[in-house]
Amino acid sequence: MEIVENGVTGVQLLPARYDAHGGAIVEMEKPMDPNFFHTMLRASLLQWKLQGKKGVWIKLPIQLVNLVEIAVKEGFWYHHAEPHYMMLVYWIPETICTLPTNATHRVRIGAIVMNDKRELLVVQEKYGRFRARRIWKIPTGIVNQGEDISVGAKREVQEETGIDTEFTEVLAFRQMHKSFYDKSDLFFLCMLRPLTFDIKNQDSEIDGAQWMPIEEYAVQPLAQEQWMFKDVSDLCLSKLDKNYNGFSLPNIMGGYIQRAEGPGTPLNPRPKKPIF
């Protein structure tokens, strides 16, 4: 497509599609001469301004990284990056930018797995802040992109301990800010039922794994100092006494906000740094 600038020169525009919010989206795929790209970019911005467009998104695959500097010098800024591309954005009107920000949270899980002997499945990590103290803790991990919380919890338990489980409910969650690279952190404490019992711990990350009596877990020094460790033992005991109900799988999968029924276990004040 071409426009006539000052009624004289025809200039080719960048290929774009338009969204429902007045934005232009450009997905670059083929190599392009930087000077040619610069000319097309300036012409395109002029045309989009005349059309009343607002936000501009340019997706550059990693092989076109040589075009990034040109776009940045024209006023674009980094929005986010993935292994194979970078997304740059630009706000045209002289108003407050309303483009959505990059992902603000990561999601993590802690897995409470108890057998019928009142024993809790616990691990010792080879790395991380608890290595030196040799603390026994519940399996934890990060939920993958596109992965349900329930699936992530089962996967982490299986990877760290070799135990197969069935997800039953989310017992509690907490939110924390300024965590991993200044992102916010959502931590979901999940209850799972063991389907197997023979432990095969993950050698690359886990120093050991075992079934530990909940009372023994609760008297570890760190369990008396840190609120999350204490809450794990308190919630386990409440579940054993049938005094606490969490969020079941249908409740967290239906797209609606649900609340747990029955008495809950009050949480202690939030820490300043993540515990798990």
Short mmCIF file of C-alpha atoms in Angstrom, two decimals:
data_model
loop_
_atom_site.label_atom_id
_atom_site.label_comp_id
_atom_site.label_asym_id
_atom_site.label_seq_id
_atom_site.Cartn_x
_atom_site.Cartn_y
_atom_site.Cartn_z
CA MET A 1 0.00 0.00 0.00
CA GLU A 2 1.23 3.53 -0.74
CA ILE A 3 0.40 7.04 0.41
CA VAL A 4 1.25 10.34 -1.18
CA GLU A 5 3.25 12.52 1.17
CA ASN A 6 2.90 16.28 0.39
CA GLY A 7 1.14 15.23 -2.77
CA VAL A 8 4.42 14.25 -4.43
CA THR A 9 6.19 11.13 -3.19
CA GLY A 10 4.66 7.68 -2.99
CA VAL A 11 5.87 5.73 0.07
CA GLN A 12 5.19 2.10 0.82
CA LEU A 13 3.73 1.36 4.28
CA LEU A 14 4.47 -1.43 6.70
CA PRO A 15 1.97 -4.29 6.47
CA ALA A 16 -0.44 -3.97 9.40
CA ARG A 17 -3.72 -5.21 10.74
CA TYR A 18 -5.98 -3.18 13.02
CA ASP A 19 -7.51 -4.22 16.31
CA ALA A 20 -10.81 -3.22 17.92
CA HIS A 21 -9.13 -0.63 20.16
CA GLY A 22 -7.79 1.62 17.44
CA GLY A 23 -4.40 -0.03 17.32
CA ALA A 24 -2.12 -1.07 14.47
CA ILE A 25 -0.28 -4.39 14.68
CA VAL A 26 2.78 -5.08 12.54
CA GLU A 27 4.33 -8.54 12.45
CA MET A 28 7.66 -8.44 10.65
CA GLU A 29 8.71 -11.75 9.12
CA LYS A 30 11.19 -11.23 6.28
CA PRO A 31 14.59 -9.50 6.37
CA MET A 32 14.49 -5.86 5.34
CA ASP A 33 17.06 -3.20 4.56
CA PRO A 34 17.27 -0.94 7.66
CA ASN A 35 17.05 2.26 5.61
CA PHE A 36 13.99 0.97 3.78
CA PHE A 37 12.42 -0.03 7.11
CA HIS A 38 13.11 3.42 8.55
CA THR A 39 11.39 5.13 5.63
CA MET A 40 8.38 2.81 5.78
CA LEU A 41 8.09 3.20 9.56
CA ARG A 42 8.01 7.00 9.41
CA ALA A 43 5.46 6.95 6.59
CA SER A 44 3.32 4.42 8.42
CA LEU A 45 3.31 6.45 11.66
CA LEU A 46 2.20 9.51 9.68
CA GLN A 47 -0.61 7.57 8.01
CA TRP A 48 -1.78 5.98 11.26
CA LYS A 49 -1.86 9.39 12.92
CA LEU A 50 -4.02 10.74 10.08
CA GLN A 51 -6.30 7.70 10.50
CA GLY A 52 -6.70 8.37 14.22
CA LYS A 53 -4.92 5.22 15.32
CA LYS A 54 -3.62 5.05 18.89
CA GLY A 55 -1.31 2.23 19.86
CA VAL A 56 1.18 0.64 17.48
CA TRP A 57 2.63 -2.82 18.08
CA ILE A 58 5.64 -4.09 16.14
CA LYS A 59 6.62 -7.73 16.58
CA LEU A 60 10.21 -8.32 15.53
CA PRO A 61 11.54 -11.89 15.32
CA ILE A 62 14.99 -12.39 16.76
CA GLN A 63 16.59 -12.53 13.29
CA LEU A 64 15.44 -8.92 12.68
CA VAL A 65 17.03 -7.55 15.84
CA ASN A 66 18.96 -5.05 13.68
CA LEU A 67 15.71 -3.09 13.26
CA VAL A 68 15.18 -2.56 16.98
CA GLU A 69 17.42 0.49 17.31
CA ILE A 70 15.67 2.23 14.42
CA ALA A 71 12.25 1.76 16.01
CA VAL A 72 13.48 2.89 19.43
CA LYS A 73 14.93 6.08 17.95
CA GLU A 74 11.50 6.81 16.45
CA GLY A 75 9.96 6.64 19.91
CA PHE A 76 9.06 2.97 20.33
CA TRP A 77 9.78 1.22 23.63
CA TYR A 78 10.12 -2.37 24.77
CA HIS A 79 6.89 -4.04 25.84
CA HIS A 80 8.01 -7.65 26.29
CA ALA A 81 10.34 -10.27 24.88
CA GLU A 82 10.11 -14.02 24.35
CA PRO A 83 12.81 -16.47 23.24
CA HIS A 84 12.07 -15.88 19.55
CA TYR A 85 10.76 -12.30 19.29
CA MET A 86 10.58 -8.83 20.84
CA MET A 87 7.47 -6.65 21.00
CA LEU A 88 7.85 -2.89 20.64
CA VAL A 89 5.05 -0.36 21.18
CA TYR A 90 4.32 3.29 20.41
CA TRP A 91 1.52 5.59 21.54
CA ILE A 92 0.47 8.11 18.87
CA PRO A 93 -2.00 10.60 20.43
CA GLU A 94 -0.91 13.22 22.96
CA THR A 95 -2.98 11.60 25.70
CA ILE A 96 -2.29 9.20 28.54
CA CYS A 97 -1.12 5.86 27.14
CA THR A 98 -3.68 3.14 27.77
CA LEU A 99 -1.81 0.23 26.20
CA PRO A 100 -1.96 -2.86 28.46
CA THR A 101 1.24 -3.53 30.32
CA ASN A 102 3.32 -6.68 30.11
CA ALA A 103 2.46 -9.61 32.37
CA THR A 104 2.61 -8.41 35.98
CA HIS A 105 2.45 -11.68 37.95
CA ARG A 106 3.93 -15.12 38.03
CA VAL A 107 2.02 -18.04 39.57
CA ARG A 108 3.57 -20.55 41.96
CA ILE A 109 2.20 -23.50 43.89
CA GLY A 110 2.95 -25.30 47.13
CA ALA A 111 1.73 -28.90 47.36
CA ILE A 112 0.41 -30.43 50.57
CA VAL A 113 0.32 -34.21 50.15
CA MET A 114 -0.68 -36.30 53.18
CA ASN A 115 -1.11 -40.03 53.58
CA ASP A 116 -3.48 -41.83 55.94
CA LYS A 117 -0.73 -42.08 58.59
CA ARG A 118 -0.81 -38.31 59.23
CA GLU A 119 2.45 -37.98 57.33
CA LEU A 120 3.32 -35.05 55.07
CA LEU A 121 5.33 -35.41 51.86
CA VAL A 122 8.40 -33.16 52.27
CA VAL A 123 11.63 -32.46 50.43
CA GLN A 124 15.05 -30.93 51.02
CA GLU A 125 16.33 -28.75 48.18
CA LYS A 126 19.88 -28.80 46.80
CA TYR A 127 19.75 -25.10 45.98
CA GLY A 128 18.06 -21.97 47.24
CA ARG A 129 17.75 -20.13 50.53
CA PHE A 130 16.89 -23.18 52.64
CA ARG A 131 19.78 -25.40 51.57
CA ALA A 132 22.12 -24.36 54.43
CA ARG A 133 19.47 -24.90 57.11
CA ARG A 134 18.54 -28.38 55.84
CA ILE A 135 14.86 -27.58 56.25
CA TRP A 136 12.20 -30.06 55.21
CA LYS A 137 9.52 -28.29 53.18
CA ILE A 138 6.60 -29.10 50.92
CA PRO A 139 7.17 -29.40 47.14
CA THR A 140 6.87 -26.03 45.40
CA GLY A 141 7.26 -24.73 41.87
CA ILE A 142 6.17 -22.38 39.11
CA VAL A 143 3.06 -22.99 37.00
CA ASN A 144 3.94 -23.14 33.30
CA GLN A 145 2.32 -20.92 30.69
CA GLY A 146 -1.04 -22.39 29.69
CA GLU A 147 -0.98 -24.85 32.61
CA ASP A 148 -3.82 -25.09 35.14
CA ILE A 149 -2.94 -24.71 38.81
CA SER A 150 -4.14 -28.25 39.50
CA VAL A 151 -1.99 -29.71 36.72
CA GLY A 152 1.04 -27.69 37.80
CA ALA A 153 0.71 -28.91 41.38
CA LYS A 154 0.56 -32.57 40.32
CA ARG A 155 3.48 -32.11 37.94
CA GLU A 156 5.73 -30.50 40.55
CA VAL A 157 5.05 -33.26 43.07
CA GLN A 158 5.75 -35.96 40.50
CA GLU A 159 8.94 -34.27 39.30
CA GLU A 160 10.38 -33.70 42.78
CA THR A 161 9.30 -36.90 44.53
CA GLY A 162 8.05 -39.39 41.91
CA ILE A 163 4.69 -39.53 43.72
CA ASP A 164 1.54 -39.55 41.58
CA THR A 165 -1.31 -37.51 43.05
CA GLU A 166 -4.87 -36.38 42.58
CA PHE A 167 -5.62 -32.69 43.04
CA THR A 168 -8.39 -32.04 45.57
CA GLU A 169 -8.46 -28.31 46.39
CA VAL A 170 -6.73 -24.97 46.87
CA LEU A 171 -6.43 -24.39 50.60
CA ALA A 172 -5.15 -20.81 50.58
CA PHE A 173 -3.24 -18.27 48.52
CA ARG A 174 -1.22 -15.14 49.04
CA GLN A 175 -0.05 -12.25 46.89
CA MET A 176 3.37 -10.62 47.13
CA HIS A 177 4.89 -7.70 45.22
CA LYS A 178 8.44 -6.81 44.16
CA SER A 179 9.36 -10.48 43.85
CA PHE A 180 11.03 -12.07 40.79
CA TYR A 181 12.50 -9.20 38.71
CA ASP A 182 10.05 -6.81 40.39
CA LYS A 183 7.03 -8.82 39.26
CA SER A 184 4.21 -9.66 41.64
CA ASP A 185 3.84 -13.22 42.86
CA LEU A 186 0.69 -15.32 43.40
CA PHE A 187 1.29 -18.40 45.54
CA PHE A 188 -1.44 -21.10 45.74
CA LEU A 189 -1.28 -23.67 48.52
CA CYS A 190 -2.83 -26.86 47.13
CA MET A 191 -4.00 -30.10 48.72
CA LEU A 192 -3.41 -33.33 46.79
CA ARG A 193 -4.20 -36.95 47.54
CA PRO A 194 -1.37 -39.45 46.98
CA LEU A 195 -2.02 -42.26 44.51
CA THR A 196 1.42 -43.85 44.94
CA PHE A 197 3.73 -43.89 47.95
CA ASP A 198 7.23 -44.99 46.87
CA ILE A 199 9.46 -41.93 46.70
CA LYS A 200 11.98 -41.35 43.91
CA ASN A 201 13.38 -37.88 44.45
CA GLN A 202 14.64 -35.65 41.64
CA ASP A 203 18.44 -35.86 41.84
CA SER A 204 19.08 -32.62 39.93
CA GLU A 205 17.25 -30.34 42.39
CA ILE A 206 16.21 -32.37 45.44
CA ASP A 207 18.60 -33.67 48.09
CA GLY A 208 16.00 -35.86 49.75
CA ALA A 209 12.31 -36.59 50.09
CA GLN A 210 10.33 -38.46 52.72
CA TRP A 211 7.02 -38.94 54.46
CA MET A 212 7.25 -36.98 57.71
CA PRO A 213 4.74 -36.97 60.61
CA ILE A 214 2.97 -33.62 60.56
CA GLU A 215 3.86 -33.06 64.22
CA GLU A 216 7.54 -33.51 63.40
CA TYR A 217 7.30 -31.07 60.51
CA ALA A 218 5.59 -28.50 62.74
CA VAL A 219 8.38 -28.45 65.37
CA GLN A 220 11.19 -27.62 62.94
CA PRO A 221 12.80 -24.33 64.06
CA LEU A 222 11.92 -22.53 60.83
CA ALA A 223 8.31 -23.67 61.13
CA GLN A 224 8.12 -21.65 64.33
CA GLU A 225 9.72 -18.56 62.77
CA GLN A 226 8.10 -18.23 59.34
CA TRP A 227 4.38 -17.75 58.85
CA MET A 228 4.11 -19.87 55.69
CA PHE A 229 5.63 -22.96 57.31
CA LYS A 230 3.36 -22.52 60.31
CA ASP A 231 0.29 -22.09 58.12
CA VAL A 232 1.10 -25.32 56.28
CA SER A 233 1.09 -27.30 59.51
CA ASP A 234 -1.99 -25.46 60.82
CA LEU A 235 -3.93 -26.13 57.62
CA CYS A 236 -2.89 -29.78 57.62
CA LEU A 237 -4.14 -30.23 61.17
CA SER A 238 -7.37 -28.37 60.35
CA LYS A 239 -7.96 -30.64 57.37
CA LEU A 240 -7.32 -33.73 59.49
CA ASP A 241 -9.85 -32.47 62.02
CA LYS A 242 -12.27 -31.65 59.18
CA ASN A 243 -12.46 -28.01 60.23
CA TYR A 244 -11.42 -26.43 56.96
CA ASN A 245 -12.67 -26.49 53.37
CA GLY A 246 -10.76 -25.04 50.46
CA PHE A 247 -11.58 -24.35 46.81
CA SER A 248 -12.36 -27.52 44.89
CA LEU A 249 -11.37 -28.10 41.25
CA PRO A 250 -14.83 -27.22 39.79
CA ASN A 251 -14.80 -23.97 41.76
CA ILE A 252 -11.47 -22.77 40.36
CA MET A 253 -12.07 -23.97 36.79
CA GLY A 254 -15.48 -22.52 36.02
CA GLY A 255 -14.53 -18.93 35.28
CA TYR A 256 -16.46 -17.59 38.27
CA ILE A 257 -15.28 -16.20 41.60
CA GLN A 258 -16.03 -18.73 44.31
CA ARG A 259 -15.36 -18.75 48.02
CA ALA A 260 -14.53 -21.63 50.30
CA GLU A 261 -17.17 -22.76 52.77
CA GLY A 262 -16.67 -23.59 56.40
CA PRO A 263 -14.31 -22.10 58.97
CA GLY A 264 -10.88 -21.09 57.79
CA THR A 265 -7.49 -20.83 59.41
CA PRO A 266 -6.43 -17.20 59.92
CA LEU A 267 -3.12 -16.31 58.32
CA ASN A 268 -0.36 -14.50 60.15
CA PRO A 269 0.97 -11.12 58.88
CA ARG A 270 2.59 -11.31 55.44
CA PRO A 271 6.39 -11.44 55.27
CA LYS A 272 8.44 -8.89 53.38
CA LYS A 273 10.20 -11.55 51.30
CA PRO A 274 8.94 -14.79 49.70
CA ILE A 275 9.18 -17.85 51.91
CA PHE A 276 9.13 -20.51 49.20
#
